[in-house]
Amino acid sequence: GAVVSQHPSRVICKSGTSVKIECRSLDFQATTMFWYRQFPKKSLMLMATSNEGSKATYEQGVEKDKFLINHASLTLSTLTVTSAHPEDSSFYICSARSGDRGNTGELFFGEGSRLTVL
Amino acid sequence: SQKIEQNSEALNIQEGKTATLTCNYTNYSPAYLQWYRQDPGRGPVFLLLIRENEKEKRKERLKVTFDTTLKQSLFHITASQPADSATYLCALGEAGTALIFGKGTTLSVSS
């Protein structure tokens, strides 16, 4: 199956700093990637849809100036949490569809990034 | 309001039994429904997809049903094993939108 790699898997930062999380599709091209956030015992919450070569589409309630998304190539999307605060501590997961599976195909998820803001 | 509900947060069964997980939804018109497995601290892994015009799908020991009248999907694991212990997520897909996930049911299979 297709592989999505996410890095770093864990990051601890001080309040007020920025953190960048990378999401790469290793063996397929992904014109669209999705960023999710997950709290303990809660469902995956879609934050934004990242489109290669254009601006990301953010879900209602997600601050686009705080969660910067860049999809510079067909295999890489990045999420930058700017001026992080303790309430931003969460599990962030990216996902992508392989183009040949169409719009209803399964999502391939990265391993997730656990962010802890002190 | 729109809701996706997975019947229980936790389900405990004995090895060899069939596990049945439920996913109910309201105020959605999904074109398809997917089930994922998630292990602690890991990203979800796709298991099965079923479309609105399909009643049932099978894959090895897994079976999924989809009843658009009841607005419900059932996910069965037959001959369950301790290695099946994980959180199982259902996800709805409507035309032109991203997947929406339920909270998941954590299955524990004891030997």
Short mmCIF file of C-alpha atoms in Angstrom, two decimals, chain A residues 45-110:
data_model
loop_
_atom_site.label_atom_id
_atom_site.label_comp_id
_atom_site.label_asym_id
_atom_site.label_seq_id
_atom_site.Cartn_x
_atom_site.Cartn_y
_atom_site.Cartn_z
CA MET A 45 -10.88 16.45 13.73
CA LEU A 46 -10.17 17.72 10.25
CA MET A 47 -8.20 20.95 10.46
CA ALA A 48 -7.52 21.73 6.84
CA THR A 49 -7.22 20.38 3.34
CA SER A 50 -3.87 21.07 1.76
CA ASN A 51 -3.80 21.50 -2.01
CA GLU A 52 -0.59 21.37 -3.98
CA GLY A 53 0.25 24.74 -5.46
CA SER A 54 -2.60 26.63 -3.86
CA LYS A 55 -3.81 27.83 -0.49
CA ALA A 56 -5.09 25.39 2.06
CA THR A 57 -8.77 25.18 2.89
CA TYR A 58 -9.34 25.47 6.62
CA GLU A 59 -12.26 24.07 8.58
CA GLN A 60 -14.44 26.39 10.57
CA GLY A 61 -12.85 27.40 13.84
CA VAL A 62 -9.28 26.64 12.77
CA GLU A 63 -7.03 29.69 12.82
CA LYS A 64 -5.15 29.80 9.53
CA ASP A 65 -2.62 32.28 10.88
CA LYS A 66 -1.79 29.94 13.71
CA PHE A 67 -1.69 26.71 11.73
CA LEU A 68 0.23 27.50 8.56
CA ILE A 69 0.00 24.89 5.86
CA ASN A 70 2.25 24.72 2.82
CA HIS A 71 1.94 22.14 0.06
CA ALA A 72 4.91 23.01 -2.08
CA SER A 73 5.20 19.79 -4.03
CA LEU A 74 3.16 16.71 -4.93
CA THR A 75 4.86 14.76 -2.16
CA LEU A 76 5.27 17.22 0.69
CA SER A 77 2.94 19.20 2.91
CA THR A 78 4.00 21.00 6.07
CA LEU A 79 2.05 22.22 9.06
CA THR A 80 3.61 24.96 11.16
CA VAL A 81 2.13 25.70 14.55
CA THR A 82 3.08 29.29 15.18
CA SER A 83 3.49 30.86 18.62
CA ALA A 84 2.52 27.59 20.23
CA HIS A 85 0.67 27.52 23.53
CA PRO A 86 -0.03 24.64 25.91
CA GLU A 87 -3.57 24.30 24.53
CA ASP A 88 -2.03 23.45 21.14
CA SER A 89 -0.61 20.28 22.65
CA SER A 90 -2.19 17.43 20.72
CA PHE A 91 -1.65 14.59 18.28
CA TYR A 92 -1.45 15.89 14.72
CA ILE A 93 -1.90 13.46 11.84
CA CYS A 94 -1.63 14.00 8.10
CA SER A 95 -3.18 11.86 5.42
CA ALA A 96 -3.37 11.62 1.67
CA ARG A 97 -5.13 9.74 -1.08
CA SER A 98 -3.29 8.13 -3.91
CA GLY A 99 -4.49 9.71 -7.13
CA ASP A 100 -5.37 6.44 -8.81
CA ARG A 101 -7.86 5.58 -6.09
CA GLY A 102 -10.15 8.45 -6.93
CA ASN A 103 -12.04 10.64 -4.53
CA THR A 104 -13.56 7.81 -2.52
CA GLY A 105 -10.41 5.84 -2.00
CA GLU A 106 -8.93 5.13 1.36
CA LEU A 107 -6.78 7.63 3.17
CA PHE A 108 -3.19 6.76 3.95
CA PHE A 109 -2.15 8.22 7.26
CA GLY A 110 1.18 9.28 8.60
#
